[in-house]
């Protein structure tokens, strides 16, 4: 099994203490930092633009894991690469589940020299992405409806995680399987047992001592 990576979501950060909290993340065992980009259109919430990502880039060497919840990822994904993203994932639903457009955007991102992957919402079937699995560095399975932190983990999404894991074994692929939404000190077991290796955690990490909260997800 791949080593577990924790990707704390800065969506749940206290923005009056940004520097202090980034320092705590830098000191923690988290290797990635998850950056939720929301455009107020694909999801009913608005978060960060590329200039904010540039600011985080200056404060950390962690892998910047950028989750685009925007209606026009073909336009914005390259902009976030230029702002410092290391891994960019975009929603297949934003491209009308069109495999040609999905494949093309993955190529664009790879040509720009970053890792790239796709995200599926809870109601989206996983099997239809099979033809592009040879192109992805990661698949992100949403375990809440995208838009807000602090929602409850949808355990029934674990069948998608296990399907992805079995497909990876069968085909010899090496993509990571990330889960996002409702990960806490108990649900992380379920996610790992199902086959995920990359865990986004927002409210759980920032509700207490950041270093300790991250460590608890690796035990
Ligand atoms: C939701 C975001 C998540 C969110 C997770 O749309 O994609 O990354 O920050 O927050 P928690 O861990 O609180 O569910
Ligand atoms: Zn996210």
PDB file of C-alpha atoms and ligand atoms in Angstrom:
ATOM      1  CA  UNK A   1       0.000   0.000   0.000  1.00  0.00           C
ATOM      2  CA  UNK A   2       1.152   3.530  -0.727  1.00  0.00           C
ATOM      3  CA  UNK A   3       2.225   5.603   2.198  1.00  0.00           C
ATOM      4  CA  UNK A   4      -0.608   7.689   3.677  1.00  0.00           C
ATOM      5  CA  UNK A   5      -0.419  11.388   2.901  1.00  0.00           C
ATOM      6  CA  UNK A   6      -2.377  13.993   4.884  1.00  0.00           C
ATOM      7  CA  UNK A   7      -3.471  17.107   3.023  1.00  0.00           C
ATOM      8  CA  UNK A   8      -4.932  19.633   5.485  1.00  0.00           C
ATOM      9  CA  UNK A   9      -7.491  21.917   3.866  1.00  0.00           C
ATOM     10  CA  UNK A  10      -6.739  25.568   4.552  1.00  0.00           C
ATOM     11  CA  UNK A  11     -10.438  26.272   3.984  1.00  0.00           C
ATOM     12  CA  UNK A  12     -10.872  25.657   7.719  1.00  0.00           C
ATOM     13  CA  UNK A  13      -7.988  27.895   8.764  1.00  0.00           C
ATOM     14  CA  UNK A  14      -8.489  30.897  11.062  1.00  0.00           C
ATOM     15  CA  UNK A  15      -7.475  33.651   8.625  1.00  0.00           C
ATOM     16  CA  UNK A  16      -6.625  36.027  11.428  1.00  0.00           C
ATOM     17  CA  UNK A  17      -3.745  33.636  12.268  1.00  0.00           C
ATOM     18  CA  UNK A  18      -2.547  32.530   8.868  1.00  0.00           C
ATOM     19  CA  UNK A  19       1.209  32.701   9.401  1.00  0.00           C
ATOM     20  CA  UNK A  20       1.042  30.929  12.746  1.00  0.00           C
ATOM     21  CA  UNK A  21      -1.114  28.147  11.302  1.00  0.00           C
ATOM     22  CA  UNK A  22       1.034  27.663   8.194  1.00  0.00           C
ATOM     23  CA  UNK A  23       4.054  27.414  10.496  1.00  0.00           C
ATOM     24  CA  UNK A  24       2.232  24.679  12.439  1.00  0.00           C
ATOM     25  CA  UNK A  25       1.446  22.830   9.204  1.00  0.00           C
ATOM     26  CA  UNK A  26       5.104  23.119   8.176  1.00  0.00           C
ATOM     27  CA  UNK A  27       6.083  21.586  11.521  1.00  0.00           C
ATOM     28  CA  UNK A  28       3.490  18.804  11.257  1.00  0.00           C
ATOM     29  CA  UNK A  29       3.693  15.418   9.542  1.00  0.00           C
ATOM     30  CA  UNK A  30       1.381  16.642   6.774  1.00  0.00           C
ATOM     31  CA  UNK A  31       3.209  16.566   3.438  1.00  0.00           C
ATOM     32  CA  UNK A  32       0.576  18.318   1.340  1.00  0.00           C
ATOM     33  CA  UNK A  33      -1.579  21.425   1.762  1.00  0.00           C
ATOM     34  CA  UNK A  34      -5.083  21.311   0.232  1.00  0.00           C
ATOM     35  CA  UNK A  35      -6.332  24.484  -1.381  1.00  0.00           C
ATOM     36  CA  UNK A  36     -10.069  24.637  -2.185  1.00  0.00           C
ATOM     37  CA  UNK A  37     -10.757  27.033  -5.049  1.00  0.00           C
ATOM     38  CA  UNK A  38     -14.485  27.897  -5.290  1.00  0.00           C
ATOM     39  CA  UNK A  39     -15.980  30.296  -7.808  1.00  0.00           C
ATOM     40  CA  UNK A  40     -19.496  30.889  -6.422  1.00  0.00           C
ATOM     41  CA  UNK A  41     -20.878  29.236  -9.557  1.00  0.00           C
ATOM     42  CA  UNK A  42     -19.800  25.591  -9.680  1.00  0.00           C
ATOM     43  CA  UNK A  43     -20.405  25.578  -5.915  1.00  0.00           C
ATOM     44  CA  UNK A  44     -22.322  28.118  -3.807  1.00  0.00           C
ATOM     45  CA  UNK A  45     -19.278  29.509  -2.013  1.00  0.00           C
ATOM     46  CA  UNK A  46     -16.308  31.716  -2.947  1.00  0.00           C
ATOM     47  CA  UNK A  47     -12.775  31.221  -1.694  1.00  0.00           C
ATOM     48  CA  UNK A  48      -9.330  31.953  -3.076  1.00  0.00           C
ATOM     49  CA  UNK A  49      -7.840  33.291  -6.278  1.00  0.00           C
ATOM     50  CA  UNK A  50      -4.327  32.609  -7.611  1.00  0.00           C
ATOM     51  CA  UNK A  51      -2.702  35.533  -5.774  1.00  0.00           C
ATOM     52  CA  UNK A  52      -3.598  33.959  -2.441  1.00  0.00           C
ATOM     53  CA  UNK A  53      -1.973  30.701  -3.585  1.00  0.00           C
ATOM     54  CA  UNK A  54       1.167  32.678  -4.451  1.00  0.00           C
ATOM     55  CA  UNK A  55       1.229  33.924  -0.854  1.00  0.00           C
ATOM     56  CA  UNK A  56       1.009  30.378   0.511  1.00  0.00           C
ATOM     57  CA  UNK A  57       3.727  29.292  -1.942  1.00  0.00           C
ATOM     58  CA  UNK A  58       6.061  31.798  -0.263  1.00  0.00           C
ATOM     59  CA  UNK A  59       5.289  30.421   3.197  1.00  0.00           C
ATOM     60  CA  UNK A  60       5.743  26.691   2.579  1.00  0.00           C
ATOM     61  CA  UNK A  61       7.587  23.994   0.659  1.00  0.00           C
ATOM     62  CA  UNK A  62       4.702  21.560   1.166  1.00  0.00           C
ATOM     63  CA  UNK A  63       3.067  20.112  -1.935  1.00  0.00           C
ATOM     64  CA  UNK A  64       0.258  22.506  -2.898  1.00  0.00           C
ATOM     65  CA  UNK A  65      -2.736  20.299  -3.699  1.00  0.00           C
ATOM     66  CA  UNK A  66      -5.180  22.536  -5.561  1.00  0.00           C
ATOM     67  CA  UNK A  67      -8.799  21.361  -5.795  1.00  0.00           C
ATOM     68  CA  UNK A  68     -10.622  23.419  -8.391  1.00  0.00           C
ATOM     69  CA  UNK A  69     -14.366  23.745  -7.783  1.00  0.00           C
ATOM     70  CA  UNK A  70     -14.894  26.112 -10.699  1.00  0.00           C
ATOM     71  CA  UNK A  71     -17.133  26.023 -13.779  1.00  0.00           C
ATOM     72  CA  UNK A  72     -14.279  26.766 -16.173  1.00  0.00           C
ATOM     73  CA  UNK A  73     -11.265  24.634 -15.205  1.00  0.00           C
ATOM     74  CA  UNK A  74      -9.859  24.797 -18.751  1.00  0.00           C
ATOM     75  CA  UNK A  75      -9.366  28.539 -18.208  1.00  0.00           C
ATOM     76  CA  UNK A  76      -8.314  28.548 -14.561  1.00  0.00           C
ATOM     77  CA  UNK A  77      -6.207  25.390 -14.111  1.00  0.00           C
ATOM     78  CA  UNK A  78      -3.172  26.817 -15.983  1.00  0.00           C
ATOM     79  CA  UNK A  79      -3.460  30.057 -13.984  1.00  0.00           C
ATOM     80  CA  UNK A  80      -3.184  28.132 -10.718  1.00  0.00           C
ATOM     81  CA  UNK A  81      -0.184  26.221 -12.072  1.00  0.00           C
ATOM     82  CA  UNK A  82       1.536  29.542 -12.747  1.00  0.00           C
ATOM     83  CA  UNK A  83       0.642  30.616  -9.196  1.00  0.00           C
ATOM     84  CA  UNK A  84       2.541  27.666  -7.685  1.00  0.00           C
ATOM     85  CA  UNK A  85       0.314  24.566  -7.643  1.00  0.00           C
ATOM     86  CA  UNK A  86       2.082  21.193  -7.613  1.00  0.00           C
ATOM     87  CA  UNK A  87      -1.009  19.017  -8.036  1.00  0.00           C
ATOM     88  CA  UNK A  88      -4.169  20.254  -9.743  1.00  0.00           C
ATOM     89  CA  UNK A  89      -7.461  18.387  -9.644  1.00  0.00           C
ATOM     90  CA  UNK A  90     -10.598  19.502 -11.451  1.00  0.00           C
ATOM     91  CA  UNK A  91     -14.202  18.281 -11.435  1.00  0.00           C
ATOM     92  CA  UNK A  92     -15.253  16.082 -14.353  1.00  0.00           C
ATOM     93  CA  UNK A  93     -18.794  17.508 -13.969  1.00  0.00           C
ATOM     94  CA  UNK A  94     -17.472  20.975 -14.873  1.00  0.00           C
ATOM     95  CA  UNK A  95     -16.479  19.512 -18.264  1.00  0.00           C
ATOM     96  CA  UNK A  96     -19.892  17.825 -18.712  1.00  0.00           C
ATOM     97  CA  UNK A  97     -18.227  14.450 -18.026  1.00  0.00           C
ATOM     98  CA  UNK A  98     -16.746  14.725 -21.539  1.00  0.00           C
ATOM     99  CA  UNK A  99     -13.802  12.319 -21.688  1.00  0.00           C
ATOM    100  CA  UNK A 100     -12.116  14.178 -24.562  1.00  0.00           C
ATOM    101  CA  UNK A 101     -12.139  17.476 -22.687  1.00  0.00           C
ATOM    102  CA  UNK A 102     -11.003  15.735 -19.500  1.00  0.00           C
ATOM    103  CA  UNK A 103      -8.147  14.025 -21.337  1.00  0.00           C
ATOM    104  CA  UNK A 104      -7.102  17.273 -23.031  1.00  0.00           C
ATOM    105  CA  UNK A 105      -6.978  19.242 -19.795  1.00  0.00           C
ATOM    106  CA  UNK A 106      -4.886  16.490 -18.169  1.00  0.00           C
ATOM    107  CA  UNK A 107      -2.459  16.801 -21.104  1.00  0.00           C
ATOM    108  CA  UNK A 108      -2.307  20.583 -20.785  1.00  0.00           C
ATOM    109  CA  UNK A 109      -1.473  20.287 -17.092  1.00  0.00           C
ATOM    110  CA  UNK A 110       1.175  17.626 -17.657  1.00  0.00           C
ATOM    111  CA  UNK A 111       2.764  19.747 -20.372  1.00  0.00           C
ATOM    112  CA  UNK A 112       2.991  22.547 -17.839  1.00  0.00           C
ATOM    113  CA  UNK A 113       4.976  20.218 -15.601  1.00  0.00           C
ATOM    114  CA  UNK A 114       2.578  19.534 -12.727  1.00  0.00           C
ATOM    115  CA  UNK A 115       0.714  16.501 -11.436  1.00  0.00           C
ATOM    116  CA  UNK A 116      -2.917  16.346 -12.468  1.00  0.00           C
ATOM    117  CA  UNK A 117      -6.049  14.507 -11.498  1.00  0.00           C
ATOM    118  CA  UNK A 118      -9.816  14.457 -11.572  1.00  0.00           C
ATOM    119  CA  UNK A 119     -12.496  14.887  -8.899  1.00  0.00           C
ATOM    120  CA  UNK A 120     -15.901  13.234  -8.787  1.00  0.00           C
ATOM    121  CA  UNK A 121     -18.888  14.530  -6.814  1.00  0.00           C
ATOM    122  CA  UNK A 122     -20.952  12.109  -4.684  1.00  0.00           C
ATOM    123  CA  UNK A 123     -23.614  11.591  -7.347  1.00  0.00           C
ATOM    124  CA  UNK A 124     -21.094  10.966 -10.149  1.00  0.00           C
ATOM    125  CA  UNK A 125     -20.395   7.386 -11.168  1.00  0.00           C
ATOM    126  CA  UNK A 126     -16.752   6.383 -11.009  1.00  0.00           C
ATOM    127  CA  UNK A 127     -16.675   3.744 -13.759  1.00  0.00           C
ATOM    128  CA  UNK A 128     -17.096   6.202 -16.625  1.00  0.00           C
ATOM    129  CA  UNK A 129     -13.610   7.670 -15.990  1.00  0.00           C
ATOM    130  CA  UNK A 130     -11.947   4.305 -16.638  1.00  0.00           C
ATOM    131  CA  UNK A 131     -10.685   5.350 -20.122  1.00  0.00           C
ATOM    132  CA  UNK A 132      -8.649   8.253 -18.667  1.00  0.00           C
ATOM    133  CA  UNK A 133      -7.228   6.441 -15.621  1.00  0.00           C
ATOM    134  CA  UNK A 134      -3.950   5.835 -17.459  1.00  0.00           C
ATOM    135  CA  UNK A 135      -3.492   9.629 -17.554  1.00  0.00           C
ATOM    136  CA  UNK A 136      -4.135  10.654 -13.945  1.00  0.00           C
ATOM    137  CA  UNK A 137      -1.759  11.101 -11.029  1.00  0.00           C
ATOM    138  CA  UNK A 138      -4.692  11.133  -8.634  1.00  0.00           C
ATOM    139  CA  UNK A 139      -8.434  10.612  -8.392  1.00  0.00           C
ATOM    140  CA  UNK A 140     -10.240  12.598  -5.706  1.00  0.00           C
ATOM    141  CA  UNK A 141     -13.440  11.015  -4.442  1.00  0.00           C
ATOM    142  CA  UNK A 142     -15.658  13.588  -2.718  1.00  0.00           C
ATOM    143  CA  UNK A 143     -17.083  12.255   0.528  1.00  0.00           C
ATOM    144  CA  UNK A 144     -19.328  15.339   0.969  1.00  0.00           C
ATOM    145  CA  UNK A 145     -21.061  17.614  -1.529  1.00  0.00           C
ATOM    146  CA  UNK A 146     -18.390  20.151  -2.481  1.00  0.00           C
ATOM    147  CA  UNK A 147     -18.750  23.716  -1.239  1.00  0.00           C
ATOM    148  CA  UNK A 148     -18.237  23.794   2.503  1.00  0.00           C
ATOM    149  CA  UNK A 149     -16.096  22.341   5.261  1.00  0.00           C
ATOM    150  CA  UNK A 150     -17.518  20.664   8.348  1.00  0.00           C
ATOM    151  CA  UNK A 151     -20.002  18.269   6.703  1.00  0.00           C
ATOM    152  CA  UNK A 152     -20.494  14.580   7.550  1.00  0.00           C
ATOM    153  CA  UNK A 153     -18.511  11.825   5.854  1.00  0.00           C
ATOM    154  CA  UNK A 154     -20.508   9.828   3.264  1.00  0.00           C
ATOM    155  CA  UNK A 155     -19.464   6.271   3.949  1.00  0.00           C
ATOM    156  CA  UNK A 156     -21.252   4.939   0.881  1.00  0.00           C
ATOM    157  CA  UNK A 157     -18.593   6.627  -1.292  1.00  0.00           C
ATOM    158  CA  UNK A 158     -16.129   3.943  -0.160  1.00  0.00           C
ATOM    159  CA  UNK A 159     -17.313   1.604  -2.909  1.00  0.00           C
ATOM    160  CA  UNK A 160     -15.832   4.095  -5.421  1.00  0.00           C
ATOM    161  CA  UNK A 161     -12.529   4.115  -3.526  1.00  0.00           C
ATOM    162  CA  UNK A 162     -12.345   0.327  -3.541  1.00  0.00           C
ATOM    163  CA  UNK A 163     -13.271   0.203  -7.241  1.00  0.00           C
ATOM    164  CA  UNK A 164     -10.381   2.608  -7.983  1.00  0.00           C
ATOM    165  CA  UNK A 165      -7.986   0.574  -5.888  1.00  0.00           C
ATOM    166  CA  UNK A 166      -8.962  -2.690  -7.612  1.00  0.00           C
ATOM    167  CA  UNK A 167      -8.686  -1.079 -11.041  1.00  0.00           C
ATOM    168  CA  UNK A 168      -5.246   0.285 -10.168  1.00  0.00           C
ATOM    169  CA  UNK A 169      -4.080  -3.185  -9.088  1.00  0.00           C
ATOM    170  CA  UNK A 170      -5.593  -4.846 -12.141  1.00  0.00           C
ATOM    171  CA  UNK A 171      -4.075  -2.410 -14.658  1.00  0.00           C
ATOM    172  CA  UNK A 172      -0.821  -1.634 -12.885  1.00  0.00           C
ATOM    173  CA  UNK A 173      -1.562   2.087 -12.591  1.00  0.00           C
ATOM    174  CA  UNK A 174      -0.026   4.212  -9.861  1.00  0.00           C
ATOM    175  CA  UNK A 175      -2.483   7.054  -9.231  1.00  0.00           C
ATOM    176  CA  UNK A 176      -3.204   8.153  -5.691  1.00  0.00           C
ATOM    177  CA  UNK A 177      -6.728   7.865  -4.309  1.00  0.00           C
ATOM    178  CA  UNK A 178      -7.679  10.927  -2.298  1.00  0.00           C
ATOM    179  CA  UNK A 179     -10.820  11.420  -0.201  1.00  0.00           C
ATOM    180  CA  UNK A 180     -12.166  14.824   0.787  1.00  0.00           C
ATOM    181  CA  UNK A 181     -14.881  15.704   3.256  1.00  0.00           C
ATOM    182  CA  UNK A 182     -15.723  14.674   6.809  1.00  0.00           C
ATOM    183  CA  UNK A 183     -12.370  13.039   7.573  1.00  0.00           C
ATOM    184  CA  UNK A 184     -11.793  12.905  11.328  1.00  0.00           C
ATOM    185  CA  UNK A 185     -10.257  10.709  14.025  1.00  0.00           C
ATOM    186  CA  UNK A 186     -12.688   7.897  13.326  1.00  0.00           C
ATOM    187  CA  UNK A 187     -13.669   8.148   9.641  1.00  0.00           C
ATOM    188  CA  UNK A 188     -10.048   8.065   8.488  1.00  0.00           C
ATOM    189  CA  UNK A 189      -9.904   4.348   9.359  1.00  0.00           C
ATOM    190  CA  UNK A 190     -12.840   3.645   7.071  1.00  0.00           C
ATOM    191  CA  UNK A 191     -11.245   5.619   4.223  1.00  0.00           C
ATOM    192  CA  UNK A 192      -7.894   3.873   4.521  1.00  0.00           C
ATOM    193  CA  UNK A 193      -9.452   0.419   4.834  1.00  0.00           C
ATOM    194  CA  UNK A 194     -11.441   1.053   1.655  1.00  0.00           C
ATOM    195  CA  UNK A 195      -8.206   1.840  -0.200  1.00  0.00           C
ATOM    196  CA  UNK A 196      -7.566   5.568  -0.070  1.00  0.00           C
ATOM    197  CA  UNK A 197      -4.007   6.749   0.542  1.00  0.00           C
ATOM    198  CA  UNK A 198      -4.406  10.530   0.568  1.00  0.00           C
ATOM    199  CA  UNK A 199      -6.661  12.198   3.120  1.00  0.00           C
ATOM    200  CA  UNK A 200      -7.900  15.772   3.018  1.00  0.00           C
ATOM    201  CA  UNK A 201      -8.925  17.061   6.433  1.00  0.00           C
ATOM    202  CA  UNK A 202     -10.136  20.580   7.137  1.00  0.00           C
ATOM    203  CA  UNK A 203     -12.181  21.224  10.254  1.00  0.00           C
ATOM    204  CA  UNK A 204     -10.661  18.259  12.096  1.00  0.00           C
ATOM    205  CA  UNK A 205      -7.091  19.549  11.698  1.00  0.00           C
ATOM    206  CA  UNK A 206      -7.807  23.179  12.556  1.00  0.00           C
ATOM    207  CA  UNK A 207     -10.165  22.620  15.482  1.00  0.00           C
ATOM    208  CA  UNK A 208      -7.302  21.743  17.844  1.00  0.00           C
ATOM    209  CA  UNK A 209      -3.525  21.603  18.065  1.00  0.00           C
ATOM    210  CA  UNK A 210      -2.589  21.326  14.379  1.00  0.00           C
ATOM    211  CA  UNK A 211       0.538  19.185  14.800  1.00  0.00           C
ATOM    212  CA  UNK A 212      -1.290  16.787  17.101  1.00  0.00           C
ATOM    213  CA  UNK A 213      -4.436  16.585  14.973  1.00  0.00           C
ATOM    214  CA  UNK A 214      -2.373  15.692  11.883  1.00  0.00           C
ATOM    215  CA  UNK A 215      -0.395  13.084  13.846  1.00  0.00           C
ATOM    216  CA  UNK A 216      -3.622  11.463  15.032  1.00  0.00           C
ATOM    217  CA  UNK A 217      -4.577  10.733  11.405  1.00  0.00           C
ATOM    218  CA  UNK A 218      -1.345   8.792  10.894  1.00  0.00           C
ATOM    219  CA  UNK A 219      -1.761   6.457  13.836  1.00  0.00           C
TER     220      UNK A 219
HETATM  221  C1  LIG B   1     -15.331  20.844   0.478  1.00  0.00           C
HETATM  222  C2  LIG B   1     -13.844  20.886   0.331  1.00  0.00           C
HETATM  223  C3  LIG B   1     -13.085  20.213   1.398  1.00  0.00           C
HETATM  224  C4  LIG B   1     -13.267  20.759   2.787  1.00  0.00           C
HETATM  225  C5  LIG B   1     -13.192  19.600   3.719  1.00  0.00           C
HETATM  226  O1  LIG B   1     -15.889  21.332  -0.699  1.00  0.00           O
HETATM  227  O2  LIG B   1     -13.460  20.290  -0.896  1.00  0.00           O
HETATM  228  O3  LIG B   1     -11.697  20.168   1.070  1.00  0.00           O
HETATM  229  O4  LIG B   1     -12.298  21.681   3.173  1.00  0.00           O
HETATM  230  O5  LIG B   1     -13.497  20.039   4.999  1.00  0.00           O
HETATM  231  P1  LIG B   1     -13.801  19.028   6.182  1.00  0.00           P
HETATM  232  O6  LIG B   1     -12.575  18.208   6.379  1.00  0.00           O
HETATM  233  O7  LIG B   1     -14.110  19.937   7.315  1.00  0.00           O
HETATM  234  O8  LIG B   1     -14.982  18.194   5.740  1.00  0.00           O
HETATM  235 ZN1  LIG B   2     -11.261  19.972  -1.280  1.00  0.00          ZN
END
